[in-house]
Short mmCIF file of C-alpha atoms in Angstrom, two decimals:
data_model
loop_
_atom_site.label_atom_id
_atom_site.label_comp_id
_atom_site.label_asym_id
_atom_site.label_seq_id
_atom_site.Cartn_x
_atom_site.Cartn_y
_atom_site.Cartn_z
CA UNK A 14 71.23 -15.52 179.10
CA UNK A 15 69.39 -12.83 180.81
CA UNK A 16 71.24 -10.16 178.78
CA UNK A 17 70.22 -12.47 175.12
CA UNK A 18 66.55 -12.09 176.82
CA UNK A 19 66.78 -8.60 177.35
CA UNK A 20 67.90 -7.66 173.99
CA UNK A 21 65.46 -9.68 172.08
CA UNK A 22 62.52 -7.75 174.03
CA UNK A 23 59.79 -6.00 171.92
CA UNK A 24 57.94 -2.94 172.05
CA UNK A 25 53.82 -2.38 171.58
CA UNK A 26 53.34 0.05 168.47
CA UNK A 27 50.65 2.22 168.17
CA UNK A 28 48.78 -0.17 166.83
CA UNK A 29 49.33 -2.76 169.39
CA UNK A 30 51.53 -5.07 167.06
CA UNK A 31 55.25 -6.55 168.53
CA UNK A 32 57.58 -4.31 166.45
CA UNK A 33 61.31 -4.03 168.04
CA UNK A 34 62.27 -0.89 170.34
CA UNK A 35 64.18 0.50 167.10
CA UNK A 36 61.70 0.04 164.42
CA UNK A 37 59.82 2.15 167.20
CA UNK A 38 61.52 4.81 168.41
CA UNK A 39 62.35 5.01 163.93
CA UNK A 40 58.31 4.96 163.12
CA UNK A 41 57.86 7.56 166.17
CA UNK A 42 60.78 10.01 164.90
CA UNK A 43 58.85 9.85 161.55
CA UNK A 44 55.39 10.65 162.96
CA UNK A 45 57.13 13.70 164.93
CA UNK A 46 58.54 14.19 160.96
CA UNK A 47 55.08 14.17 159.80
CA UNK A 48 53.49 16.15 162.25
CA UNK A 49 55.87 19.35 161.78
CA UNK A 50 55.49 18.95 158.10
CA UNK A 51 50.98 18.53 158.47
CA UNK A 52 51.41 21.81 161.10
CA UNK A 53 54.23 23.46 159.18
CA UNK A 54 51.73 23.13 155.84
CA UNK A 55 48.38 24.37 157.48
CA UNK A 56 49.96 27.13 159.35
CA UNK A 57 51.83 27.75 156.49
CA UNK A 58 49.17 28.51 154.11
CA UNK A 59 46.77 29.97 157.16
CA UNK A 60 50.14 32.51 157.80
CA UNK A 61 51.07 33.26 154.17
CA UNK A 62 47.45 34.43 153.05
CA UNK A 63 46.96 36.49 156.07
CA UNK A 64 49.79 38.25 157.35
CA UNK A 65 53.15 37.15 155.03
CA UNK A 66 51.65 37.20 151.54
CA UNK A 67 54.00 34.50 150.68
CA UNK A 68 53.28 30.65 151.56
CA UNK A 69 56.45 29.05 150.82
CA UNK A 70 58.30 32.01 153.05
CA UNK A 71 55.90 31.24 155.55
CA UNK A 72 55.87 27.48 155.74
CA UNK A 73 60.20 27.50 155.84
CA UNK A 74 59.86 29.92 159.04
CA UNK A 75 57.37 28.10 160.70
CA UNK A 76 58.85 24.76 159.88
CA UNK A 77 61.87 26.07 161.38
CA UNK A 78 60.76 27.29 164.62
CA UNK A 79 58.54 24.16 164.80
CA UNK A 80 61.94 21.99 164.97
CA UNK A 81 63.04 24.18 167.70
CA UNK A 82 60.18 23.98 169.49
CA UNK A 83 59.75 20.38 169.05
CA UNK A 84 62.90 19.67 170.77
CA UNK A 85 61.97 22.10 173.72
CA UNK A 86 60.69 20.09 176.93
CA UNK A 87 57.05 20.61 177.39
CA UNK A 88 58.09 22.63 180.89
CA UNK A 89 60.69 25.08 179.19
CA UNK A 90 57.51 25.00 176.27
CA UNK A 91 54.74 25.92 178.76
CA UNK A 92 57.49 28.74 180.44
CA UNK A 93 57.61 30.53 176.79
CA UNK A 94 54.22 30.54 176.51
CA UNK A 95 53.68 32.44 179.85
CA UNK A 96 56.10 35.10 178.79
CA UNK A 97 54.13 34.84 175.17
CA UNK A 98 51.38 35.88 176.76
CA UNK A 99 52.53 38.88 178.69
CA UNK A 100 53.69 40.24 175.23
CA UNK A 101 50.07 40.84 173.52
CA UNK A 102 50.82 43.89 172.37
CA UNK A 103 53.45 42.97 169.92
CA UNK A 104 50.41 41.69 167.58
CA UNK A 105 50.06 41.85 163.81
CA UNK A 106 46.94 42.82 162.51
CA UNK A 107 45.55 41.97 159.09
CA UNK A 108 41.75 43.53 158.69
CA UNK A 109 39.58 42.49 161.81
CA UNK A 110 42.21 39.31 162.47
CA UNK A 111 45.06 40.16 165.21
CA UNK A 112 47.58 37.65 165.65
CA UNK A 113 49.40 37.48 168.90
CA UNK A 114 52.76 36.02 170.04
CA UNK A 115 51.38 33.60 172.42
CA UNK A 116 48.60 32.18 170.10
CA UNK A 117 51.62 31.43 167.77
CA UNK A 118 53.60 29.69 170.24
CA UNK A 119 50.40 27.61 171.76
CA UNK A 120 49.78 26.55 168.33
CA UNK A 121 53.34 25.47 167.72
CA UNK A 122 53.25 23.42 171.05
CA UNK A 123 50.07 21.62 170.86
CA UNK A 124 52.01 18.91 168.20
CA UNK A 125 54.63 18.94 170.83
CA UNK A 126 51.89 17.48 173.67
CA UNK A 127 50.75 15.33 171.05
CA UNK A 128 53.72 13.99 170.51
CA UNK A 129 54.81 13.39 174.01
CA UNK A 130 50.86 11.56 174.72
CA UNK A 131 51.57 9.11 171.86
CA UNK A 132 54.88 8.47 173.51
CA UNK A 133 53.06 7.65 176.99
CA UNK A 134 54.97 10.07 177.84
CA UNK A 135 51.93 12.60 179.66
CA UNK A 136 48.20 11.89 180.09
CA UNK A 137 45.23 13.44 180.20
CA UNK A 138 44.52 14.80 183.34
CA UNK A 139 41.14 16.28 185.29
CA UNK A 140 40.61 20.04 184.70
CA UNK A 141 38.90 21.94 187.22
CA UNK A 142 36.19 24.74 185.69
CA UNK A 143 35.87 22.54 182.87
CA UNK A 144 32.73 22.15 182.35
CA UNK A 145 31.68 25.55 183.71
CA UNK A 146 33.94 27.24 180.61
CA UNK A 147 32.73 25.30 177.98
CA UNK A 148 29.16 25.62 178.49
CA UNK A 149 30.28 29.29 178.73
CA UNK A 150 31.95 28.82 175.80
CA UNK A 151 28.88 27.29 173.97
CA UNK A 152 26.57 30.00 175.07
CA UNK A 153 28.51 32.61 173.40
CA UNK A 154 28.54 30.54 169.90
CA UNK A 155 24.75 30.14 169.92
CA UNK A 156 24.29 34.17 171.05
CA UNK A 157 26.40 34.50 168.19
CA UNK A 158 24.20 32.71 165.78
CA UNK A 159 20.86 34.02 167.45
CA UNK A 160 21.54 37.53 168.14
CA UNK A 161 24.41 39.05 165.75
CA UNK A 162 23.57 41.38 163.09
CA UNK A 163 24.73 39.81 159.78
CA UNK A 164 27.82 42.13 159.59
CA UNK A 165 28.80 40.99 163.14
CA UNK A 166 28.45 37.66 162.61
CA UNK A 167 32.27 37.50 161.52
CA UNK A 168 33.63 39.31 164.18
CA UNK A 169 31.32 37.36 167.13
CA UNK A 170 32.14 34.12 165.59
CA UNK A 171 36.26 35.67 166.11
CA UNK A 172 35.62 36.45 169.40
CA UNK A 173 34.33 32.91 170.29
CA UNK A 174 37.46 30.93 168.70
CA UNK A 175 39.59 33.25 170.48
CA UNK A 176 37.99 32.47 173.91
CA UNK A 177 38.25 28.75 172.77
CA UNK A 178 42.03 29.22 171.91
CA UNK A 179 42.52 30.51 175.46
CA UNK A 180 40.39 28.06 177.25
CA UNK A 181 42.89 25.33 175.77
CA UNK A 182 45.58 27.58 176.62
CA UNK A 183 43.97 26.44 180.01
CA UNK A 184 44.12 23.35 179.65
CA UNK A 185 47.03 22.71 178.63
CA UNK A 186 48.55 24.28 181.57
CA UNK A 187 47.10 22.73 183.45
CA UNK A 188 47.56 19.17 182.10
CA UNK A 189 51.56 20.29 181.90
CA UNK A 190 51.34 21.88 185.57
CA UNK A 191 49.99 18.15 186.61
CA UNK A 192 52.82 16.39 184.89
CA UNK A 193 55.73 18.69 185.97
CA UNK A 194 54.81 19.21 189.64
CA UNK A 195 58.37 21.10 190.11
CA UNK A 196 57.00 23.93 188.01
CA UNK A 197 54.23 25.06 190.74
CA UNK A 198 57.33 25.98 193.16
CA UNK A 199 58.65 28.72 190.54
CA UNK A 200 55.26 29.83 189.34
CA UNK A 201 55.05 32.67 192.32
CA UNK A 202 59.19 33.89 191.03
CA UNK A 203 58.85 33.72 187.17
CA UNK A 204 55.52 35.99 187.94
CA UNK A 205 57.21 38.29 189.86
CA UNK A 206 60.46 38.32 187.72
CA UNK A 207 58.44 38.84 184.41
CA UNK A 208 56.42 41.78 186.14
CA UNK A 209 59.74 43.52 187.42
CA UNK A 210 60.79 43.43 183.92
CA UNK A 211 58.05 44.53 182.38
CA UNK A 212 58.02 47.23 185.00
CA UNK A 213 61.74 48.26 184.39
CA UNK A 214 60.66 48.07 180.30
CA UNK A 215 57.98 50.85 180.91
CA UNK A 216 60.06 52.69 183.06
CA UNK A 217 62.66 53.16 180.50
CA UNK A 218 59.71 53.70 177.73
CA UNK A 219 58.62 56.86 180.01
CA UNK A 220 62.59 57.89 179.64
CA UNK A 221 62.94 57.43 176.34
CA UNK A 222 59.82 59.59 175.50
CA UNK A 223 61.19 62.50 177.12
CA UNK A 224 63.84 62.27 175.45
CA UNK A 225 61.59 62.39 172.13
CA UNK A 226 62.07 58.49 171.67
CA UNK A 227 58.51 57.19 170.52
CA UNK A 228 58.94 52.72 171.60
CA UNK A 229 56.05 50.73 172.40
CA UNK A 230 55.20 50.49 176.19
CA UNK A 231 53.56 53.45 176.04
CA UNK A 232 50.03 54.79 174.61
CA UNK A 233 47.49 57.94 174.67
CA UNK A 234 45.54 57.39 178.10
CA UNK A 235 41.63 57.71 177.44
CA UNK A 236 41.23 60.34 179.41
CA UNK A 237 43.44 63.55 177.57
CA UNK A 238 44.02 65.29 181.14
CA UNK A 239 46.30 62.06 182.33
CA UNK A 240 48.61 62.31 179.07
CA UNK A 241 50.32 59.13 178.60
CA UNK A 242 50.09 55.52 180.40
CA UNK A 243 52.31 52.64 180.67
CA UNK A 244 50.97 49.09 178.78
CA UNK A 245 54.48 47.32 179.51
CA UNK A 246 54.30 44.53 176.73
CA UNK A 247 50.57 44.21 176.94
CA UNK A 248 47.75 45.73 174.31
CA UNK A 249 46.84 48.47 176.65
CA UNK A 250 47.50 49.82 180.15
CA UNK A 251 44.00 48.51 181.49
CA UNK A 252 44.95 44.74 181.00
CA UNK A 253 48.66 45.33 181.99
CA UNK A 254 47.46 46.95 185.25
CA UNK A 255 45.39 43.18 186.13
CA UNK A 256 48.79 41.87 185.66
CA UNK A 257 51.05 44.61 187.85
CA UNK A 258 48.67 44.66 190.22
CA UNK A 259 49.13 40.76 191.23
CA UNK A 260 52.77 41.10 191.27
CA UNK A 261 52.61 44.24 193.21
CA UNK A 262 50.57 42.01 196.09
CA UNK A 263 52.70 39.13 195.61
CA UNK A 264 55.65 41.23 196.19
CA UNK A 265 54.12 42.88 199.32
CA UNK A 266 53.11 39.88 200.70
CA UNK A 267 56.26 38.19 200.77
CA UNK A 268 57.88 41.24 202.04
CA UNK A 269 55.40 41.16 205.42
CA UNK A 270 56.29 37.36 205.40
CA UNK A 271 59.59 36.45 205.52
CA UNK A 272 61.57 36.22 208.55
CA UNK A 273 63.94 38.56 208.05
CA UNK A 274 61.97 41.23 206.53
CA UNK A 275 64.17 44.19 207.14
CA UNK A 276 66.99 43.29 205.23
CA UNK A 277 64.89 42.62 201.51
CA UNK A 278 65.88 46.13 200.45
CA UNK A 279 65.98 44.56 196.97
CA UNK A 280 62.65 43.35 197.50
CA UNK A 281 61.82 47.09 198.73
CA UNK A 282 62.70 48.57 195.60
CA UNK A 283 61.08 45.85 193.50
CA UNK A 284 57.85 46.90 194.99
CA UNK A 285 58.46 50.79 195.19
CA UNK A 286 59.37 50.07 191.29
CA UNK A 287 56.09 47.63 190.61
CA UNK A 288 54.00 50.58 192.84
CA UNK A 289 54.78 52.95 190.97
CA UNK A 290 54.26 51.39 187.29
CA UNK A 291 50.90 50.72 188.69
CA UNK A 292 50.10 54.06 189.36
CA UNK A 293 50.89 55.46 185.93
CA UNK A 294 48.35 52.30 184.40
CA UNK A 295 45.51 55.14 185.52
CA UNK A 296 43.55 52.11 186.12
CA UNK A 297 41.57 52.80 188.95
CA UNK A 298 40.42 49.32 189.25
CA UNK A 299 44.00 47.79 189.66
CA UNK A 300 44.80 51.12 192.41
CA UNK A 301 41.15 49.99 194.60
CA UNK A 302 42.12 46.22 194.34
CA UNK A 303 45.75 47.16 195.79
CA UNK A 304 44.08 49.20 198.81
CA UNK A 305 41.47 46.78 200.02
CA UNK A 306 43.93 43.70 199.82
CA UNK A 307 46.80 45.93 201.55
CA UNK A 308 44.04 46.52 204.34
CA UNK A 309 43.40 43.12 204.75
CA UNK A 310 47.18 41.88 205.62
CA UNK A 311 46.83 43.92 208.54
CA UNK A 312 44.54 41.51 210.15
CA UNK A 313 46.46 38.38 209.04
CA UNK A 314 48.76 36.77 211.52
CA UNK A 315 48.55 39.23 214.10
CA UNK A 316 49.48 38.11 217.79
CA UNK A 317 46.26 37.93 219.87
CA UNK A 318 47.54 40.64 222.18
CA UNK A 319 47.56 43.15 218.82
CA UNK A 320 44.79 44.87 216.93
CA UNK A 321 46.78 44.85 213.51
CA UNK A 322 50.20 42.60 212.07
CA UNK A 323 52.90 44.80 213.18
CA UNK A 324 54.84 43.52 210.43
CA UNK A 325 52.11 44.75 208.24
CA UNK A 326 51.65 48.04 209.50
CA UNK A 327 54.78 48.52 209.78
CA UNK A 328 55.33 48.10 205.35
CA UNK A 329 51.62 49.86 204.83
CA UNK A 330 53.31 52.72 206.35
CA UNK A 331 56.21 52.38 204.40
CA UNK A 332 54.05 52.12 201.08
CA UNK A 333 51.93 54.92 202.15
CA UNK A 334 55.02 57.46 202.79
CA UNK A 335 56.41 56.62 199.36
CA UNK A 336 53.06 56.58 197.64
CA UNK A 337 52.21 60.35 199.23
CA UNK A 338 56.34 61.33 198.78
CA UNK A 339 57.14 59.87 195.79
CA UNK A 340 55.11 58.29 193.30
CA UNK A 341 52.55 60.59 193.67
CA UNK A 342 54.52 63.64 192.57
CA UNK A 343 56.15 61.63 189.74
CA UNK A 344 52.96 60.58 188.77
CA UNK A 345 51.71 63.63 188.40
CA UNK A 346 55.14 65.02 186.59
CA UNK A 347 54.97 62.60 184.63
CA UNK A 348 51.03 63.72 183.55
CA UNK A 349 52.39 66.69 182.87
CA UNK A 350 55.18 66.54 180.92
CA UNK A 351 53.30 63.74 178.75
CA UNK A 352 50.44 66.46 177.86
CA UNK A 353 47.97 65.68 180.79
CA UNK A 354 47.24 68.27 183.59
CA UNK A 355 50.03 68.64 186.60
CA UNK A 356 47.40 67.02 188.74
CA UNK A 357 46.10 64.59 186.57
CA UNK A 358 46.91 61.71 189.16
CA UNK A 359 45.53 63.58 191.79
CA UNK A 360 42.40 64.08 189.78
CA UNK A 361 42.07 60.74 188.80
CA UNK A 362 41.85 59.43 192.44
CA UNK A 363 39.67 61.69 194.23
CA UNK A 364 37.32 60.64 191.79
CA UNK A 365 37.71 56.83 192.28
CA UNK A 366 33.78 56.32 193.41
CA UNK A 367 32.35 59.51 191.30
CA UNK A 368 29.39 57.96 189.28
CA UNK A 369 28.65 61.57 188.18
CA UNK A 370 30.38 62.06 185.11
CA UNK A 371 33.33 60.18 183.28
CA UNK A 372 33.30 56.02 183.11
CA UNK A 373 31.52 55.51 186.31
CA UNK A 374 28.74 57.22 184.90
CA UNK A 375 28.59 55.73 181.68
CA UNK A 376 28.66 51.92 183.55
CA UNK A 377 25.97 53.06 185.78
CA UNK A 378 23.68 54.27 182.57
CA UNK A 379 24.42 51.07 180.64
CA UNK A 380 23.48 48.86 184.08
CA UNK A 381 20.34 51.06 184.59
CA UNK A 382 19.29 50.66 180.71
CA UNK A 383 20.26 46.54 181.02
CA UNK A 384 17.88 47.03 184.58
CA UNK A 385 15.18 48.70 182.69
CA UNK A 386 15.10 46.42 179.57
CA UNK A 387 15.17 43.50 181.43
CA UNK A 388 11.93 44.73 183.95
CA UNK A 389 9.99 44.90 180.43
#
């Protein structure tokens, strides 16, 4: 009797009307149906005009990779789009529109989430900053309409639905980060494993270009005397250096950690590897936020009886031999060789806090003008 009962059940629809679980789960297969085809179309014709020149060629591939994704689970769909968006420099660029890998793939997954919240299958869920980032948001659309020239009005307006694609790029990590609570644990090791390969990827670049290979993971530094920098998969070495640089600490940090410290000699070479990379970024920034956050381990967890973490001077000493032994001279080499000066490095950091000439004194005369104007 109970088993009679239990087949005779009924589902809610969408609407709210008794429909059986397999007219259901058929209706909800055909919304997913219609939803690929609605993205597939709009995306289609957005795609062919811009970069493909051909709609239909355009809709087929984007149809197809929106099946693919569509049967991805929204964890293994929120993984790609981290690694997405490590690649920015593999963009295609028609006029003053760039189109990057992980704007694709976000805007292939949002039908996904939509999907899975008609199924009741995730829910909307607080986001921290919120507020903070839209009204941030909103303030650059109205500058936009205020204050741009005519013939920047375009390119501002560009600039403000990019920021909007990434603050839902937010949010929706953070909604999926909320539903899939495992993910959080592997955040800190898909990090570092995506920055080691990166790392390895510019590494071999460097190779390849003396060799006379010419692959991308490597550009023109803006300063001629430092020859040529590593941008891993990123647009340039400036933005890639922000990302290094976090894996480098992360690295370092779990190195002074762990309880058996002295035998990660993997981990050792991860971070004389990610150390290195960062040095040939040039990006000065990246190099000061390494220092002052290597200083400050030594006064974590330290023993009351010592001044500094033994276990942390102990790996700052280690880092600082190979930095002065090492990296340094390759770093310099590698100047050279790449048409920079032999001590291009060297240059570079003795004048880490020189506001005299270079980029430090062109931010100091656009803060002093922004000073001045404001005072008036």
């Amino acid at each position: 009797m109970s088993a009679l009962n239990n087949s005779e059940k009924t589902e809610t629809g969408l609407l709210g009307s008794a429909i059986p679980g397999r007219t259901h789960a058929i209706n909800r297969r055909l919304l997913q149906v219609a939803l690929i085809f609605l993205v597939s179309l709009i995306l289609g014709i957005f795609l062919g005009n811009l970069v493909i020149k051909n709609i239909s060629l355009a809709f087929l591939l984007i149809t197809v990779l929106l099946v693919m994704v569509i049967s991805v689970d929204l964890s293994r769909a929120w993984v790609l789009l981290f690694i997405a968006s490590t690649l920015s420099g593999l963009f295609v660029r028609r006029g003053s529109f760039t189109l990057r890998p992980d704007e694709v793939i976000f805007v292939w997954i949002v039908p996904v989430w939509f999907v899975y919240f008609l199924r009741d299958e995730v829910r909307l869920h607080r986001v921290p900053l919120a507020f903070p980032m839209l009204g941030l948001l909103l303030a650059n659309i109205v500058s936009s309409y205020l204050y741009s020239p005519e013939l920047d009005k375009t390119k501002s307006y560009q600039s403000c639905f990019l920021f909007a694609l990434y603050i839902s790029m937010y949010f929706f990590t953070v909604n999926v980060l909320a539903e899939r609570k495992e993910l959080i644990k592997k955040i800190p090791f898909l990090l570092v494993a995506v920055g080691i390969l990166q790392a390895l990827y510019s590494l071999a670049a460097l190779l390849l270009l003396s060799g006379g290979f010419i692959i991308f993971g490597v550009s023109r530094s803006q300063k001629p005397s430092l020859g040529i920098s590593v941008n891993g998969g990123f647009q340039e070495s400036n933005i890639f250096a922000a990302f290094i640089v976090v894996v480098t600490l992360m690295l370092l940090a779990h190195i002074i950690a762990r309880s058996r410290w002295q035998k990660g000699l993997r981990l050792y070479a991860a971070l004389a590897l990610v150390i290195l990379i960062l040095l040939l970024t040039f990006t000065r920034a990246a190099w000061i936020s390494f220092a002052v956050v290597a200083l400050m381990t030594l006064f974590v967890l330290r023993p009351r009886t010592n001044i500094f973490n033994p276990r942390s001077l102990t790996v700052i000493t280690a880092v600082v031999v190979f930095f002065i032994l090492v990296a340094l001279p390759i770093g310099n080499y590698t100047s050279s060789f790449t048409g920079g000066s032999v001590t291009g490095i060297s240059e570079r950091i003795g004048n880490l806090i020189n506001f005299s000439e270079g980029s430090g004194a062109g931010r100091l005369e656009v803060q002093t003008r922004a000073i001045q104007k404001w005072q008036k």
